[in-house]
Coordinates of C-alpha atoms and ligand atoms in Angstrom, one line a residue:
Chain A
M1 CA 0.0 0.0 0.0
S2 CA 1.2 3.5 -0.6
T3 CA 2.4 5.6 2.3
G4 CA -0.3 8.1 1.7
T5 CA -3.1 5.8 2.5
A6 CA -4.4 5.7 6.0
I7 CA -7.3 3.3 5.5
L8 CA -7.6 0.6 2.8
A9 CA -10.4 -1.9 2.6
E10 CA -10.5 -4.5 -0.1
G11 CA -13.5 -6.7 -0.7
L12 CA -14.7 -6.8 2.9
R13 CA -17.4 -9.4 3.4
K14 CA -19.3 -10.2 6.5
R15 CA -22.1 -12.7 7.1
Y16 CA -24.2 -12.7 10.3
A17 CA -26.1 -15.9 11.2
T18 CA -29.1 -15.2 9.0
H19 CA -27.9 -12.3 6.9
T20 CA -25.1 -11.0 4.7
A21 CA -24.2 -7.5 5.9
L22 CA -21.3 -6.7 3.6
H23 CA -21.0 -8.0 0.1
G24 CA -17.5 -6.7 -0.7
I25 CA -16.7 -3.2 0.5
D26 CA -13.7 -1.3 -1.1
L27 CA -12.6 1.9 0.5
E28 CA -9.4 4.0 0.3
V29 CA -8.8 7.0 2.5
P30 CA -5.7 9.1 1.9
T31 CA -3.9 10.3 5.0
G32 CA -5.2 13.5 6.5
T33 CA -8.5 13.4 4.7
V34 CA -12.1 12.7 5.7
L35 CA -14.2 10.0 4.2
G36 CA -17.9 10.2 4.7
V37 CA -19.6 6.8 4.6
L38 CA -23.2 7.6 3.8
G39 CA -26.0 5.1 3.9
P40 CA -29.4 4.3 5.3
N41 CA -30.0 2.2 8.4
G42 CA -28.9 -1.3 7.9
A43 CA -26.5 -0.5 5.0
G44 CA -23.5 -2.0 6.8
K45 CA -21.8 1.2 8.1
T46 CA -21.4 0.0 11.7
T47 CA -20.2 -3.4 10.5
T48 CA -17.6 -1.8 8.3
V49 CA -16.4 0.4 11.1
R50 CA -16.2 -2.4 13.6
I51 CA -14.1 -4.5 11.1
L52 CA -11.7 -1.6 10.5
A53 CA -11.4 -1.0 14.2
T54 CA -10.5 -4.6 14.8
L55 CA -13.6 -5.5 16.8
L56 CA -15.0 -7.8 14.2
A57 CA -13.2 -10.3 11.9
P58 CA -14.3 -10.1 8.3
D59 CA -15.3 -13.3 6.5
G60 CA -13.5 -12.1 3.4
G61 CA -11.3 -9.4 2.1
R62 CA -8.6 -7.5 3.9
A63 CA -8.1 -4.1 5.6
V64 CA -5.0 -2.1 6.3
V65 CA -5.3 0.7 8.8
A66 CA -2.5 3.1 9.7
G67 CA -0.1 0.8 7.9
H68 CA -1.1 -2.4 9.7
D69 CA -3.3 -5.3 8.7
V70 CA -6.3 -5.4 11.0
A71 CA -6.4 -9.2 11.0
R72 CA -2.6 -9.9 11.5
E73 CA -1.6 -7.0 13.7
P74 CA -4.7 -5.8 15.5
R75 CA -2.7 -4.5 18.5
E76 CA -0.6 -2.3 16.2
V77 CA -3.8 -1.0 14.7
R78 CA -5.3 -0.3 18.1
R79 CA -2.3 1.7 19.1
R80 CA -3.1 4.1 16.3
I81 CA -6.9 4.4 16.1
G82 CA -9.7 6.0 18.1
L83 CA -13.2 4.7 17.9
S84 CA -16.4 6.5 18.7
G85 CA -19.2 4.0 18.4
Q86 CA -22.8 4.6 17.3
Y87 CA -23.8 5.2 20.9
A88 CA -21.6 7.4 23.2
A89 CA -19.6 4.9 25.2
V90 CA -18.9 6.8 28.3
D91 CA -19.2 5.4 31.8
Q92 CA -22.1 7.2 33.3
M93 CA -21.2 6.7 36.8
L94 CA -17.7 8.1 36.5
T95 CA -17.1 11.8 36.1
G96 CA -15.9 13.2 32.7
R97 CA -12.4 13.5 34.1
E98 CA -12.4 10.0 35.5
N99 CA -13.5 8.6 32.2
L100 CA -10.6 10.2 30.4
V101 CA -8.0 9.4 33.1
L102 CA -9.0 5.7 33.0
L103 CA -8.4 5.6 29.3
G104 CA -5.1 7.5 29.6
R105 CA -3.9 4.9 32.1
L106 CA -5.0 2.0 29.8
L107 CA -3.1 3.8 27.1
R108 CA 0.0 3.8 29.3
L109 CA 0.3 7.5 29.8
G110 CA 1.0 6.9 33.5
R111 CA -1.1 8.4 36.3
R112 CA 0.4 11.9 36.0
G113 CA 0.4 11.8 32.2
A114 CA -3.2 10.6 32.1
E115 CA -4.3 13.4 34.5
A116 CA -2.6 16.0 32.5
R117 CA -4.0 14.7 29.2
A118 CA -7.5 14.6 30.7
Q119 CA -7.3 18.2 31.8
E120 CA -6.1 19.3 28.4
L121 CA -8.9 17.5 26.6
L122 CA -11.6 18.6 29.0
D123 CA -10.5 22.2 28.3
R124 CA -10.3 21.6 24.5
F125 CA -13.7 20.0 24.3
G126 CA -15.4 22.6 26.5
L127 CA -16.1 20.3 29.4
L128 CA -14.1 21.9 32.1
D129 CA -17.1 23.1 34.0
A130 CA -18.7 19.7 34.0
A131 CA -15.4 17.8 34.5
D132 CA -16.1 16.6 38.0
R133 CA -19.8 15.7 37.5
P134 CA -20.8 12.1 36.7
A135 CA -21.2 11.7 33.0
G136 CA -24.7 10.4 33.5
T137 CA -25.7 14.0 34.3
Y138 CA -24.4 15.3 30.9
S139 CA -26.6 16.4 28.0
G140 CA -26.5 14.3 24.8
G141 CA -24.2 16.8 23.2
M142 CA -21.8 16.9 26.1
R143 CA -21.7 13.1 26.3
R144 CA -20.8 13.0 22.6
R145 CA -18.1 15.5 23.1
L146 CA -16.7 13.4 26.0
D147 CA -16.9 10.4 23.9
L148 CA -14.9 12.1 21.2
A149 CA -12.4 13.3 23.7
A150 CA -12.2 9.7 25.0
C151 CA -11.2 8.5 21.6
V152 CA -8.4 11.0 21.1
V153 CA -6.7 10.4 24.5
G154 CA -4.1 8.3 22.8
D155 CA -3.5 10.9 20.0
P156 CA -4.6 8.5 17.2
E157 CA -3.6 8.8 13.6
V158 CA -7.0 7.5 12.4
L159 CA -10.4 8.2 13.9
F160 CA -13.6 6.2 13.3
L161 CA -16.8 8.1 14.1
D162 CA -19.9 6.0 13.7
E163 CA -22.9 8.4 13.3
P164 CA -21.4 11.0 15.6
T165 CA -24.3 13.4 15.5
T166 CA -27.3 11.1 15.3
G167 CA -29.8 12.3 17.8
L168 CA -28.1 15.6 18.5
D169 CA -29.8 19.0 18.4
P170 CA -28.5 21.4 15.7
T171 CA -26.4 23.4 18.1
S172 CA -24.6 20.4 19.5
R173 CA -24.2 19.1 16.0
N174 CA -22.4 22.3 14.9
V175 CA -20.2 22.2 18.0
L176 CA -19.3 18.6 17.2
W177 CA -18.6 19.4 13.5
N178 CA -16.1 22.1 14.6
V179 CA -14.4 19.7 16.9
V180 CA -14.0 17.2 14.1
R181 CA -12.7 19.9 11.8
E182 CA -10.1 20.9 14.4
L183 CA -9.0 17.3 14.7
V184 CA -8.7 17.0 10.9
G185 CA -6.7 20.3 10.9
G186 CA -4.3 18.6 13.2
G187 CA -3.6 15.9 10.6
V188 CA -5.9 13.1 11.7
T189 CA -7.5 10.9 9.1
V190 CA -11.2 10.4 9.7
L191 CA -13.8 7.9 8.6
L192 CA -17.2 9.0 9.6
T193 CA -20.5 7.3 8.9
T194 CA -23.7 9.2 8.7
Q195 CA -27.3 9.2 7.5
Y196 CA -27.2 12.9 7.1
L197 CA -26.3 14.1 3.6
E198 CA -25.6 17.6 5.0
E199 CA -23.1 16.2 7.4
A200 CA -21.1 14.4 4.7
D201 CA -21.3 17.5 2.6
E202 CA -20.0 19.6 5.5
L203 CA -17.1 17.4 6.7
A204 CA -16.1 15.0 4.1
D205 CA -13.5 15.4 1.3
R206 CA -14.9 12.2 -0.3
V207 CA -18.1 10.3 0.2
A208 CA -18.8 6.6 -0.3
V209 CA -22.5 5.9 -0.6
V210 CA -23.2 2.4 0.8
D211 CA -26.4 0.5 0.4
A212 CA -27.2 -3.1 1.3
G213 CA -23.6 -3.9 2.0
R214 CA -22.1 -2.4 -1.2
V215 CA -20.5 0.8 -2.2
V216 CA -22.8 2.1 -4.8
A217 CA -21.0 5.4 -5.5
E218 CA -17.8 7.2 -4.5
G219 CA -16.5 10.6 -5.1
S220 CA -16.2 14.1 -3.8
P221 CA -19.6 15.6 -2.8
D222 CA -19.5 17.8 -5.9
E223 CA -18.7 14.9 -8.2
L224 CA -21.6 13.0 -6.8
K225 CA -24.0 15.9 -7.2
R226 CA -22.9 16.3 -10.8
K227 CA -23.6 12.6 -11.4
V228 CA -27.2 13.1 -10.6
G229 CA -27.7 15.7 -13.2
T230 CA -28.0 19.4 -13.8
D231 CA -29.3 22.3 -11.8
R232 CA -33.0 22.8 -11.6
L233 CA -35.4 25.7 -11.6
E234 CA -38.1 25.6 -9.0
V235 CA -41.0 28.0 -9.3
T236 CA -43.6 28.2 -6.5
V237 CA -46.7 30.0 -7.7
A238 CA -48.8 32.3 -5.5
R239 CA -52.2 30.9 -6.6
P240 CA -52.9 27.2 -7.1
D241 CA -55.1 27.9 -10.2
Q242 CA -52.0 29.3 -12.0
L243 CA -50.1 26.0 -11.7
A244 CA -51.1 24.8 -15.2
Q245 CA -50.0 28.2 -16.7
A246 CA -46.7 28.0 -14.9
A247 CA -46.1 24.5 -16.2
A248 CA -46.9 25.6 -19.7
A249 CA -44.5 28.6 -19.4
L250 CA -41.6 26.3 -18.3
A251 CA -42.3 23.8 -21.0
V252 CA -41.2 26.5 -23.5
L253 CA -37.6 25.7 -22.5
G254 CA -37.9 22.7 -24.7
G255 CA -36.1 20.3 -22.5
R256 CA -37.7 17.7 -20.3
V257 CA -41.3 18.1 -19.3
P258 CA -41.7 20.1 -16.1
T259 CA -42.8 18.2 -13.0
V260 CA -45.7 19.6 -11.0
D261 CA -46.0 19.2 -7.3
E262 CA -49.6 20.2 -6.5
D263 CA -49.2 20.1 -2.7
A264 CA -46.2 22.5 -2.8
V265 CA -47.8 24.5 -5.6
R266 CA -44.4 24.1 -7.3
V267 CA -43.2 23.4 -10.8
T268 CA -39.7 22.1 -11.4
V269 CA -37.7 21.9 -14.6
P270 CA -34.1 20.9 -15.4
L271 CA -32.0 23.7 -16.6
E272 CA -30.2 22.5 -19.7
H273 CA -28.9 25.8 -20.9
G274 CA -28.0 27.5 -17.7
L275 CA -28.7 31.2 -17.4
D276 CA -30.4 31.5 -20.8
D277 CA -33.1 29.1 -19.6
V278 CA -33.5 31.1 -16.4
A279 CA -34.1 34.3 -18.4
L280 CA -36.4 32.7 -20.8
A281 CA -38.4 31.1 -18.0
A282 CA -38.8 34.5 -16.2
S283 CA -40.0 36.4 -19.3
E284 CA -42.4 33.5 -20.3
L285 CA -43.9 33.5 -16.8
R286 CA -44.4 37.3 -16.9
R287 CA -46.0 37.1 -20.4
R288 CA -48.6 34.6 -19.1
G289 CA -49.2 36.7 -16.0
V290 CA -48.1 34.0 -13.5
T291 CA -47.2 35.4 -10.1
A292 CA -44.2 33.5 -8.7
A293 CA -44.1 33.4 -4.9
D294 CA -40.6 31.8 -5.1
F295 CA -38.2 31.5 -8.1
Q296 CA -35.0 29.7 -7.5
V297 CA -32.2 27.6 -9.0
R298 CA -31.4 24.5 -7.0
R299 CA -28.2 22.5 -7.3
P300 CA -28.8 18.8 -6.7
S301 CA -28.2 18.0 -3.1
L302 CA -26.7 14.9 -1.7
D303 CA -30.2 14.0 -0.9
D304 CA -30.9 13.8 -4.6
V305 CA -27.7 11.8 -5.1
F306 CA -28.8 9.4 -2.4
F307 CA -32.2 8.8 -3.7
A308 CA -31.0 8.6 -7.3
L309 CA -28.5 5.9 -6.3
T310 CA -30.3 3.8 -3.8
G311 CA -33.9 4.5 -4.5
T312 CA -36.5 5.1 -1.9
A313 CA -36.7 1.4 -1.2
A314 CA -33.1 1.4 0.0
K315 CA -34.1 0.7 3.6
A316 CA -36.0 -2.5 2.7
D317 CA -34.0 -5.5 3.7
S318 CA -36.1 -8.3 2.4
P319 CA -34.9 -11.9 2.8
T320 CA -35.7 -12.7 -0.8
Q321 CA -33.4 -10.0 -2.0
E322 CA -30.8 -11.4 0.3
G323 CA -31.2 -15.0 -0.9
A324 CA -30.8 -13.9 -4.5
D325 CA -27.4 -12.4 -3.6
E326 CA -25.9 -15.6 -2.2
R327 CA -23.5 -17.4 -4.3
Chain B
M1 CA 7.3 -1.6 31.8
T2 CA 7.3 -5.4 31.2
V3 CA 4.3 -7.0 29.6
T4 CA 3.0 -8.6 32.8
L5 CA 3.4 -5.5 34.8
A6 CA 1.4 -3.6 32.2
Y7 CA -1.2 -6.3 32.3
L8 CA -1.5 -6.0 36.0
A9 CA -1.7 -2.2 35.8
D10 CA -4.6 -2.5 33.3
I11 CA -6.4 -4.9 35.6
G12 CA -5.9 -2.5 38.5
A13 CA -7.2 0.5 36.5
L14 CA -10.3 -1.4 35.4
A15 CA -10.9 -2.9 38.8
G16 CA -10.6 0.7 40.1
R17 CA -13.4 1.7 37.8
H18 CA -15.8 -0.8 39.3
L19 CA -14.8 0.0 42.9
R20 CA -15.6 3.6 42.1
H21 CA -19.0 2.5 41.0
L22 CA -19.4 0.7 44.2
R23 CA -18.6 3.7 46.3
R24 CA -20.8 5.9 44.2
S25 CA -23.8 3.7 44.2
P26 CA -23.6 1.3 47.1
G27 CA -26.9 -0.3 45.9
R28 CA -25.0 -3.1 44.4
L29 CA -23.3 -4.0 47.6
F30 CA -26.7 -3.7 49.3
L31 CA -28.1 -6.1 46.7
V32 CA -25.5 -8.7 47.4
T33 CA -25.8 -8.3 51.2
M34 CA -29.5 -7.9 51.5
T35 CA -30.9 -11.3 50.6
P36 CA -28.5 -13.2 52.9
A37 CA -29.0 -10.7 55.7
V38 CA -32.8 -10.9 55.4
M39 CA -32.7 -14.7 55.4
L40 CA -30.4 -14.6 58.4
I41 CA -32.8 -12.4 60.3
A42 CA -36.0 -14.0 59.1
V43 CA -35.0 -17.7 59.3
G44 CA -32.1 -17.6 61.7
Y45 CA -33.6 -15.3 64.3
L46 CA -37.4 -15.4 64.0
F47 CA -37.7 -19.1 63.3
R48 CA -34.8 -20.3 65.4
D49 CA -37.1 -21.9 68.0
S50 CA -39.3 -23.7 65.5
I51 CA -36.6 -25.2 63.4
T52 CA -34.5 -28.0 65.0
V53 CA -31.5 -29.5 63.4
P54 CA -30.7 -32.9 64.7
G55 CA -27.6 -32.8 66.9
S56 CA -27.3 -29.0 66.8
S57 CA -27.7 -27.0 69.9
S58 CA -27.7 -23.6 68.3
Y59 CA -29.6 -22.8 65.1
E60 CA -27.7 -19.6 64.7
D61 CA -24.5 -21.6 64.6
Y62 CA -26.0 -24.0 62.1
I63 CA -27.4 -21.5 59.7
M64 CA -24.4 -19.1 59.4
A65 CA -22.4 -21.1 56.9
G66 CA -25.4 -21.4 54.7
I67 CA -26.2 -17.7 54.9
A68 CA -22.5 -16.9 54.1
A69 CA -22.6 -19.2 51.1
Q70 CA -25.6 -17.2 49.9
V71 CA -23.4 -14.1 49.5
A72 CA -21.6 -15.9 46.7
L73 CA -24.9 -17.0 45.1
A74 CA -26.4 -13.5 45.4
G75 CA -23.5 -12.0 43.5
V76 CA -24.2 -14.0 40.3
G77 CA -27.0 -11.7 39.1
P78 CA -25.3 -8.3 39.8
T79 CA -22.0 -9.5 38.1
A80 CA -23.9 -10.8 35.1
L81 CA -25.8 -7.5 34.9
G82 CA -22.6 -5.4 35.1
V83 CA -21.1 -7.4 32.2
A84 CA -24.3 -7.1 30.1
V85 CA -24.7 -3.4 30.7
D86 CA -21.1 -2.7 29.7
L87 CA -21.6 -4.7 26.5
R88 CA -24.9 -2.9 25.8
D89 CA -23.5 0.6 26.4
G90 CA -20.5 0.1 24.1
L91 CA -17.9 0.4 26.9
V92 CA -16.6 -3.0 26.0
D93 CA -16.2 -1.9 22.4
R94 CA -14.2 1.1 23.6
Y95 CA -11.9 -1.1 25.8
R96 CA -11.5 -3.6 23.0
S97 CA -10.4 -0.9 20.6
L98 CA -7.5 -0.1 23.0
P99 CA -4.1 -1.9 22.8
I100 CA -4.9 -3.9 26.0
S101 CA -5.6 -7.6 26.5
A102 CA -9.2 -8.7 26.2
S103 CA -9.1 -10.7 29.4
S104 CA -8.0 -7.8 31.5
V105 CA -11.5 -6.3 31.1
L106 CA -13.0 -9.4 32.7
V107 CA -10.3 -10.0 35.2
G108 CA -10.6 -6.4 36.4
R109 CA -14.3 -7.0 37.0
A110 CA -13.6 -10.4 38.7
L111 CA -11.2 -8.7 41.0
S112 CA -13.5 -5.9 42.0
D113 CA -16.4 -8.3 42.4
M114 CA -14.3 -10.3 44.8
V115 CA -13.8 -7.2 46.9
T116 CA -17.6 -6.8 46.9
A117 CA -18.1 -10.4 48.0
A118 CA -15.5 -10.0 50.8
V119 CA -17.2 -6.9 52.1
A120 CA -20.6 -8.4 51.9
L121 CA -19.3 -11.6 53.6
A122 CA -17.9 -9.5 56.5
A123 CA -21.1 -7.6 56.8
V124 CA -23.3 -10.7 56.9
C125 CA -21.0 -12.5 59.4
G126 CA -20.9 -9.3 61.6
L127 CA -24.7 -9.4 61.7
G128 CA -24.5 -13.1 62.5
L129 CA -22.3 -12.3 65.5
L130 CA -24.8 -9.8 66.7
L131 CA -27.6 -12.3 66.5
G132 CA -25.7 -15.0 68.4
W133 CA -23.6 -16.9 65.9
R134 CA -20.3 -18.1 67.3
P135 CA -17.5 -19.9 65.4
H136 CA -15.6 -22.4 67.5
G137 CA -12.0 -23.3 66.9
G138 CA -8.7 -21.6 66.2
P139 CA -8.4 -18.5 64.1
L140 CA -6.7 -20.6 61.4
R141 CA -9.7 -22.8 61.0
I142 CA -12.1 -19.8 61.0
G143 CA -9.9 -18.1 58.4
A144 CA -9.9 -21.3 56.3
G145 CA -13.7 -21.3 56.4
F146 CA -13.7 -17.8 54.9
A147 CA -11.2 -18.8 52.3
V148 CA -13.5 -21.6 51.2
L149 CA -16.4 -19.2 50.9
L150 CA -14.2 -16.7 48.9
A151 CA -13.2 -19.5 46.6
F152 CA -16.8 -20.4 46.1
A153 CA -17.6 -16.7 45.4
F154 CA -14.8 -16.6 42.8
V155 CA -16.3 -19.6 41.0
M156 CA -19.8 -18.2 41.1
L157 CA -18.5 -14.8 39.8
W158 CA -17.3 -16.5 36.6
V159 CA -20.7 -18.1 36.3
G160 CA -22.1 -14.6 36.5
I161 CA -19.7 -13.4 33.8
L162 CA -20.7 -16.3 31.6
L163 CA -24.3 -15.5 32.1
G164 CA -23.8 -11.8 31.3
T165 CA -21.9 -12.5 28.1
T166 CA -24.4 -15.1 26.8
M167 CA -27.7 -13.5 28.0
R168 CA -27.7 -9.9 27.0
N169 CA -31.2 -9.2 28.2
V170 CA -31.3 -7.4 31.5
E171 CA -34.6 -8.7 32.7
A172 CA -33.8 -12.3 31.8
I173 CA -30.5 -12.0 33.7
D174 CA -32.4 -10.6 36.8
G175 CA -34.7 -13.6 36.7
T176 CA -32.0 -16.2 36.2
G177 CA -29.9 -14.7 39.0
A178 CA -32.8 -14.9 41.4
L179 CA -33.6 -18.5 40.3
I180 CA -30.0 -19.6 40.9
L181 CA -30.0 -18.0 44.3
V182 CA -33.3 -19.6 45.4
V183 CA -32.9 -23.0 43.9
L184 CA -29.3 -23.6 44.9
S185 CA -29.7 -22.4 48.5
F186 CA -33.1 -24.0 49.3
L187 CA -32.1 -27.3 47.6
S188 CA -29.2 -27.6 50.0
N189 CA -28.4 -28.1 53.7
A190 CA -28.3 -24.3 54.2
Y191 CA -31.4 -24.1 56.4
V192 CA -32.2 -27.6 57.5
A193 CA -30.3 -30.9 57.5
V194 CA -30.8 -32.8 54.4
S195 CA -32.6 -35.5 56.4
G196 CA -35.3 -32.9 57.1
L197 CA -36.1 -32.5 53.4
P198 CA -38.8 -34.6 51.6
N199 CA -37.4 -37.9 50.6
W200 CA -37.3 -37.4 46.9
L201 CA -35.4 -34.2 47.2
R202 CA -32.7 -35.6 49.4
P203 CA -30.3 -36.9 46.6
A204 CA -30.4 -33.6 44.9
A205 CA -29.7 -31.7 48.1
D206 CA -27.0 -34.2 49.0
W207 CA -25.1 -33.9 45.8
N208 CA -25.7 -30.1 45.4
P209 CA -22.1 -28.8 45.6
V210 CA -23.4 -25.8 47.6
S211 CA -24.3 -28.3 50.4
S212 CA -20.7 -29.6 50.3
V213 CA -19.2 -26.1 50.4
I214 CA -21.5 -25.3 53.4
S215 CA -20.5 -28.5 55.1
V216 CA -16.8 -27.8 54.8
C217 CA -17.3 -24.3 56.0
R218 CA -19.5 -25.4 58.9
T219 CA -17.0 -28.0 60.0
L220 CA -14.1 -25.5 59.8
W221 CA -16.1 -23.1 61.9
G222 CA -17.0 -25.8 64.5
N223 CA -20.7 -25.4 63.7
Q224 CA -21.3 -28.8 62.3
P225 CA -23.7 -31.0 64.3
P226 CA -22.1 -34.5 64.9
Q227 CA -24.9 -36.4 63.2
A228 CA -24.5 -34.7 59.9
A229 CA -22.1 -37.3 58.5
H230 CA -25.1 -39.6 57.9
G231 CA -26.0 -39.8 54.2
G232 CA -24.2 -40.8 51.1
F233 CA -20.7 -40.1 49.9
P234 CA -21.2 -36.3 49.6
A235 CA -22.1 -36.1 53.3
T236 CA -19.2 -38.0 54.4
H237 CA -16.7 -36.4 52.0
P238 CA -17.9 -32.8 51.6
G239 CA -14.3 -31.6 51.0
V240 CA -13.7 -33.9 48.0
V241 CA -17.1 -33.1 46.5
A242 CA -16.7 -29.4 47.0
A243 CA -13.2 -29.3 45.6
C244 CA -14.1 -31.4 42.5
A245 CA -17.2 -29.5 41.8
L246 CA -15.6 -26.0 42.1
G247 CA -12.6 -27.2 40.1
V248 CA -14.8 -28.6 37.3
V249 CA -17.0 -25.5 37.1
L250 CA -14.0 -23.2 37.1
V251 CA -12.1 -25.0 34.2
T252 CA -15.3 -25.1 32.1
V253 CA -16.8 -21.8 32.9
V254 CA -13.8 -19.5 32.7
P255 CA -12.8 -20.5 29.1
A256 CA -16.5 -20.4 28.2
A257 CA -16.9 -16.9 29.6
L258 CA -13.8 -15.7 27.8
R259 CA -15.1 -17.2 24.5
G260 CA -18.6 -15.8 25.2
F261 CA -17.1 -12.4 25.8
R262 CA -15.1 -12.5 22.6
R263 CA -18.2 -13.6 20.7
A264 CA -20.3 -10.9 22.4
V265 CA -18.0 -8.2 21.1
E266 CA -18.6 -9.6 17.7
R267 CA -22.3 -8.9 18.0
Ligands
LIG1 N1 -25.1 -9.0 15.3 C1 -25.9 -9.1 14.2 N2 -26.5 -10.2 13.8 C2 -27.2 -10.3 12.7 N3 -27.4 -9.3 11.8 C3 -26.8 -8.1 12.1 C4 -26.0 -7.9 13.3 N4 -25.5 -6.7 13.2 C5 -26.0 -6.1 12.1 N5 -26.8 -7.0 11.4 C6 -27.4 -6.7 10.2 O1 -26.4 -6.4 9.2 C7 -26.9 -5.3 8.4 C8 -25.9 -4.1 8.5 O2 -26.0 -3.6 9.9 P1 -25.1 -2.4 10.3 O3 -23.7 -2.6 9.9 O4 -25.4 -2.1 11.8 O5 -25.8 -1.2 9.4 P2 -25.8 0.4 9.7 O6 -24.8 0.7 10.7 O7 -25.5 0.9 8.3 O8 -27.2 0.7 10.1 C9 -28.3 -4.9 8.9 O9 -29.2 -5.5 8.0 C10 -28.4 -5.5 10.3 O10 -29.7 -5.9 10.6
LIG2 MG1 -25.0 1.7 12.4

């Protein structure tokens, strides 16, 4: 493997008793970058992370993390990684400080070293005020921050964050995003899984979209958006009875047929000729006397990417579909 | 730091975590102490005049070893619960992602739960002294009785760890723990001599290793009524039966618990 690769997964397969969770996952994360693994519930995100973090042995394929094979040298891998699981794994009965000191001692920082490291991280993650309260009294956001602090006690080269902001309020989410950005700024390689397209867009250099145990698309957020198609014009009309007029106006663009959303009183059309189309649409709407309540150009979001790639039925995980996949 | 020293330091740090829990929420200690203490008061004190054990002059003396053995049985549920909750809350995942040995997580718990058992044992025996129990014999024999009980507690603790790693459901663990406590202690010579039990139950109570452990302890404490040696092989050789049973359980349960733990992490 090249020296510039922090995480490499090749053909990872995993079968549970009744169900194949991974059908051959390939990932490559260059050192110092963030890979967002995006997928619905049950896609295999957690399974992938647990294999890469040496907690789970794959049934096939191999993985190299921070220069060491996860199957052959798990301890070497563990020296270099931090794992934040899907649910914040902090000891609720211990204080924030005690949680961090315990990990520091297990990471052989010594008692003094562990205490100093705990103090430093509590400060950095904004937990000094709550440092000596049991973690069970923390809010969800604080607990997540403590969890994140816990996984960087050993100064890891590679961080695995499994749905780090699921269940957090927007403020806590923003705080957490900043913490992650700071860590990345310090040179850490991050693999984070998420169900939020916005999160992948915000944090990730590259995104791997997974569905039903396979990587169905991979690229930078922009590349993925481009894959899904062009920008669109969305016109929301002021009066429902003008919807047909608006649709007729946008049909003049000569491209694809506009789609009409009656509930949202909105007409949407792909923009195949950029600004020319926008200008034409505007004058055509005016000529027909349609009053637009909202008129905007929308770039495809990762949401669109996601649904285009996996379909709305992505979450279905039917046994028949599974059976067909077995070889 | 050598490898062994590092291993011991890890165990110490992890045991320290559990002992902190114990100090912060003494409920667990209470749980382990309460049942034996209540039985000691209810049966040993309130019913002492209505229960007669052949050959025994003092019921408090007779019942104490049985009550003390219950401390070990009462610990099974809480130990299993602790293991299951750590697995559920992802703490085990966190420890397993560190460059430490997997067994240190369980050994750390075993160590701290032994401390719990020792404290509970001391509390229950202290209560026994207040209520009239008296050990007879030299301090060496009395100490040996406690050593036997601690060995028993150690074995049962691993049963609890095995239970926790295989049964992840908290309610199911609670029920199983209570069942183990009730069945193993009532189907033994803890409260009455085996001869006082219904005929068909006697072989089970005779061969119940808990009876053997209690007999050994009772003898070491000088609380064994002279007639107790009537009965089959287990009654005449309680030491052999107790040692074999504990040994067999230990060599089967510890590896199974470690395997179960490794497998539990994979779930
Ligand atoms: N221990 C397990 N036993 C059986 N099936 C499992 C187990 N863990 C996960 N699965 C199944 O494997 C698939 C992938 O799960 P997971 O990796 O947790 O997905 P995600 O994290 O993307 O939600 C799901 O269909 C899930 O039901
Ligand atoms: Mg998951």
